[in-house]
Coordinates of C-alpha atoms in Angstrom, one line a residue:
M24 CA 2.1 -24.8 -30.0
N25 CA -0.7 -27.3 -29.2
L26 CA -2.2 -27.4 -25.7
P27 CA -1.3 -30.6 -23.7
E28 CA -4.0 -33.3 -24.2
D29 CA -3.3 -34.7 -20.7
N30 CA -5.2 -32.6 -18.3
D31 CA -4.5 -34.8 -15.3
M32 CA -2.9 -32.8 -12.4
P33 CA -2.1 -35.2 -9.6
Q34 CA -0.1 -32.6 -7.8
L35 CA -3.1 -30.4 -7.3
D36 CA -5.0 -30.3 -4.0
R37 CA -8.6 -30.6 -5.2
E38 CA -10.0 -29.6 -1.8
A39 CA -8.0 -26.3 -1.8
F40 CA -8.5 -25.6 -5.5
R41 CA -11.6 -23.5 -6.2
P42 CA -13.0 -22.1 -9.4
I43 CA -13.4 -18.3 -9.7
D44 CA -16.4 -17.1 -7.7
R45 CA -17.9 -14.5 -9.9
T46 CA -20.5 -13.7 -7.2
R47 CA -17.8 -12.6 -4.8
L48 CA -15.7 -11.0 -7.5
F49 CA -18.5 -8.8 -8.9
A50 CA -20.5 -8.3 -5.7
A51 CA -22.0 -4.9 -5.3
D52 CA -20.0 -2.5 -3.1
D53 CA -22.3 -2.0 -0.1
L54 CA -19.8 0.2 1.8
S55 CA -21.1 3.7 2.3
H56 CA -18.3 5.3 4.2
P57 CA -15.7 7.5 2.5
P58 CA -12.6 5.6 1.3
R59 CA -10.1 5.5 4.1
I60 CA -6.6 6.5 3.0
L61 CA -3.4 6.6 5.0
M62 CA -0.5 8.8 3.8
L63 CA 3.2 8.3 4.7
Y64 CA 6.0 10.7 4.0
G65 CA 9.7 10.3 4.4
S66 CA 11.4 13.4 5.8
L67 CA 11.7 15.0 9.2
R68 CA 12.9 18.4 7.9
E69 CA 11.0 21.5 8.9
R70 CA 10.4 22.3 5.2
S71 CA 10.0 18.7 4.0
Y72 CA 9.0 18.6 0.4
S73 CA 7.8 15.0 0.7
R74 CA 5.4 16.3 3.4
L75 CA 4.4 19.3 1.3
L76 CA 3.7 17.0 -1.7
T77 CA 1.7 14.6 0.6
E78 CA -0.3 17.5 2.0
E79 CA -1.1 18.7 -1.5
A80 CA -2.2 15.1 -2.5
A81 CA -4.3 15.0 0.7
R82 CA -6.2 18.1 -0.4
L83 CA -7.0 16.4 -3.6
L84 CA -8.1 13.1 -2.0
K85 CA -10.4 15.1 0.4
A86 CA -11.9 16.8 -2.7
Y87 CA -12.6 13.4 -4.1
G88 CA -14.4 12.5 -1.0
A89 CA -11.8 10.4 0.9
D90 CA -11.3 10.2 4.7
V91 CA -7.5 11.0 4.9
R92 CA -5.0 10.5 7.7
I93 CA -1.4 11.6 7.5
F94 CA 1.1 9.8 9.8
D95 CA 3.7 12.0 11.5
P96 CA 6.9 10.0 11.6
H97 CA 8.5 12.2 14.3
G98 CA 9.3 10.0 17.3
L99 CA 9.0 6.7 15.5
P100 CA 12.0 4.6 16.7
L101 CA 14.3 2.6 14.5
V102 CA 13.2 -1.0 14.0
G103 CA 14.7 -3.2 16.8
S104 CA 15.4 -0.3 19.1
A105 CA 12.0 -0.3 20.8
P106 CA 9.3 -2.9 21.5
D107 CA 6.2 -3.4 19.3
D108 CA 4.0 -1.7 21.8
H109 CA 5.8 1.6 21.5
P110 CA 3.0 4.3 21.1
K111 CA 4.2 5.5 17.7
V112 CA 4.5 1.9 16.4
Q113 CA 1.0 1.1 17.6
E114 CA -0.3 4.4 16.0
L115 CA 1.2 3.5 12.6
R116 CA -0.1 -0.1 12.7
N117 CA -3.6 0.9 13.7
L118 CA -3.7 3.4 10.9
S119 CA -2.6 0.8 8.4
I120 CA -5.3 -1.6 9.6
W121 CA -7.9 1.2 9.4
S122 CA -6.9 2.1 5.9
E123 CA -8.3 0.8 2.6
A124 CA -5.6 2.5 0.6
Q125 CA -2.2 4.2 1.2
V126 CA 0.0 6.8 -0.3
W127 CA 3.8 6.6 0.2
C128 CA 5.9 9.6 -0.6
S129 CA 9.7 9.7 -0.1
P130 CA 12.6 12.0 -1.0
E131 CA 15.3 10.3 -3.0
R132 CA 18.5 10.1 -1.0
H133 CA 21.7 8.6 -2.6
G134 CA 19.5 7.1 -5.3
A135 CA 17.1 5.4 -2.9
M136 CA 14.2 6.0 -0.5
S137 CA 15.0 7.8 2.8
S138 CA 15.6 5.9 6.0
V139 CA 12.6 7.6 7.5
M140 CA 10.4 6.1 4.8
K141 CA 11.9 2.6 5.1
T142 CA 11.6 2.7 8.9
Q143 CA 7.8 3.3 8.6
I144 CA 7.4 0.4 6.1
D145 CA 9.6 -1.9 8.2
W146 CA 7.4 -1.4 11.2
L147 CA 4.4 -2.7 9.3
P148 CA 4.5 -6.5 9.6
L149 CA 3.3 -8.9 6.9
S150 CA 1.1 -10.4 9.5
S151 CA 0.0 -9.7 13.1
G152 CA -1.9 -12.7 14.4
A153 CA -4.7 -13.3 12.0
V154 CA -4.5 -9.7 10.6
R155 CA -2.3 -8.5 7.7
P156 CA -1.9 -4.7 8.1
T157 CA -1.2 -4.1 4.4
Q158 CA -2.6 -7.0 2.4
G159 CA -5.2 -5.9 -0.2
R160 CA -4.8 -2.2 0.4
V161 CA -4.5 -0.1 -2.7
L162 CA -1.2 1.9 -3.0
A163 CA -0.1 5.0 -4.8
L164 CA 3.6 6.1 -4.9
M165 CA 5.3 9.5 -5.1
Q166 CA 8.8 10.9 -4.7
V167 CA 10.5 14.2 -4.6
C168 CA 14.0 14.8 -6.0
G169 CA 16.6 17.5 -5.2
G170 CA 17.9 17.4 -8.7
S171 CA 16.8 16.0 -12.1
Q172 CA 13.9 13.7 -12.3
S173 CA 14.5 10.1 -11.1
F174 CA 12.3 7.1 -10.6
N175 CA 14.6 5.0 -8.4
T176 CA 12.6 5.6 -5.3
V177 CA 9.1 4.9 -6.7
N178 CA 10.5 1.8 -8.3
Q179 CA 11.8 0.6 -5.0
L180 CA 8.6 1.4 -3.2
R181 CA 6.7 -0.5 -5.9
I182 CA 8.8 -3.6 -5.0
L183 CA 8.0 -3.1 -1.3
G184 CA 4.3 -2.6 -2.1
R185 CA 4.2 -6.0 -3.9
W186 CA 6.1 -7.6 -1.0
M187 CA 3.6 -6.2 1.4
R188 CA 0.8 -7.7 -0.7
M189 CA -0.6 -4.4 -1.7
V190 CA -2.4 -3.5 -5.0
T191 CA -0.1 -0.8 -6.4
I192 CA -1.7 1.4 -9.1
P193 CA 0.1 1.9 -12.5
N194 CA 0.4 5.7 -12.3
Q195 CA 3.0 7.4 -10.1
S196 CA 4.5 10.8 -9.4
S197 CA 8.1 12.0 -9.4
V198 CA 8.8 15.7 -8.8
P199 CA 12.3 16.9 -9.8
K200 CA 13.9 20.0 -8.3
A201 CA 11.2 20.0 -5.7
F202 CA 12.5 23.2 -4.1
T203 CA 11.4 25.1 -7.2
E204 CA 7.9 23.5 -7.3
F205 CA 6.5 25.0 -4.1
D206 CA 5.9 28.6 -3.1
E207 CA 6.8 30.2 0.2
A208 CA 3.5 29.1 1.8
G209 CA 4.3 25.5 0.9
R210 CA 1.8 25.2 -1.8
M211 CA 2.6 23.4 -5.1
K212 CA 2.7 25.6 -8.1
P213 CA 0.7 24.9 -11.2
S214 CA 2.7 22.7 -13.5
A215 CA 2.7 19.4 -15.4
Y216 CA 4.0 17.8 -12.2
Y217 CA 1.0 19.0 -10.3
R218 CA -1.3 17.7 -13.0
R219 CA 0.4 14.3 -12.6
V220 CA -0.3 14.3 -8.9
V221 CA -4.0 15.0 -9.7
D222 CA -3.9 12.0 -12.1
V223 CA -2.4 9.7 -9.5
M224 CA -4.9 10.6 -6.8
E225 CA -7.8 10.3 -9.2
E226 CA -6.6 6.8 -10.2
L227 CA -6.0 5.8 -6.6
M228 CA -9.6 6.7 -5.7
K229 CA -11.0 4.8 -8.7
F230 CA -9.0 1.6 -7.8
T231 CA -9.9 1.9 -4.1
L232 CA -13.6 2.2 -4.9
L233 CA -13.4 -0.8 -7.2
L234 CA -11.4 -3.0 -4.9
R235 CA -12.5 -2.3 -1.4
G236 CA -15.0 -4.8 0.0
R237 CA -13.4 -7.4 -2.4
S238 CA -9.8 -7.3 -1.3
D239 CA -10.1 -10.3 0.9
Y240 CA -11.3 -12.4 -2.0
L241 CA -8.7 -10.9 -4.5
T242 CA -5.8 -11.7 -2.2
E243 CA -7.0 -15.2 -1.2
R244 CA -4.5 -17.8 -2.2
Y245 CA -4.6 -21.4 -3.1
S246 CA -1.2 -22.1 -1.5
E247 CA -2.5 -20.7 1.8
R248 CA -5.6 -22.8 1.7
V249 CA -3.4 -25.9 1.2
E250 CA -1.2 -24.8 4.1
S251 CA -4.2 -24.1 6.3
A252 CA -5.7 -27.5 5.5
A253 CA -2.4 -29.2 6.4
E254 CA -2.2 -27.3 9.7
L255 CA -5.8 -28.2 10.5
S256 CA -5.1 -31.9 9.8
K257 CA -2.0 -31.8 12.0
R258 CA -4.0 -30.3 14.9
V259 CA -6.8 -32.8 14.6
N260 CA -4.3 -35.7 14.4
Q261 CA -2.4 -34.4 17.5
R262 CA -5.7 -34.3 19.5
A263 CA -6.4 -37.9 18.4
L264 CA -3.1 -39.2 19.9

């Protein structure tokens, strides 16, 4: 099929349309601090396998040189049952803004993520004033299963990550029969599943180091520039009345 010969695009806003800026895209990473990674898990049980898997992954991330924070979901209210200034809500949102990458780990309940996991994600708004708490963050996904291996939960989390404008890495971890994969001390046993967790955390660190410092440019959108220009024009015209 031949390319169209008519290259005229009257519907394009030329002021908002910008060529790719290779200077910004390939700028040197001048950030010297350790990658900041927030980890969320989706169970309140005393022996929570999603928490144990999260803690195991946190050890790996620390070994890779990351600054890691794990959010404790105990005490986080249901969305709509408390105001936005609730201390646990503010803690979660501040950690999300602090982070450059995140790890979400949920058990699979009735073929889906847990309500504890979904509540945490639902408390993270797409925008808060001029700040987007998740946009441009790198995301890794994990799940634990009570029975045979499933990927329902990581697939759902992947959709949510895209919706939250996060850069979700290709690799992911699903641990079947999680109760057999951890010893009495809560440490994960050597296995192919453990090796996959190492793979995922290694990939997360690589993507985070590549993308941080550039995420604002990578997530900049033509459509938002057009909208911003229209809003600016409206404000200016209103002042002229």
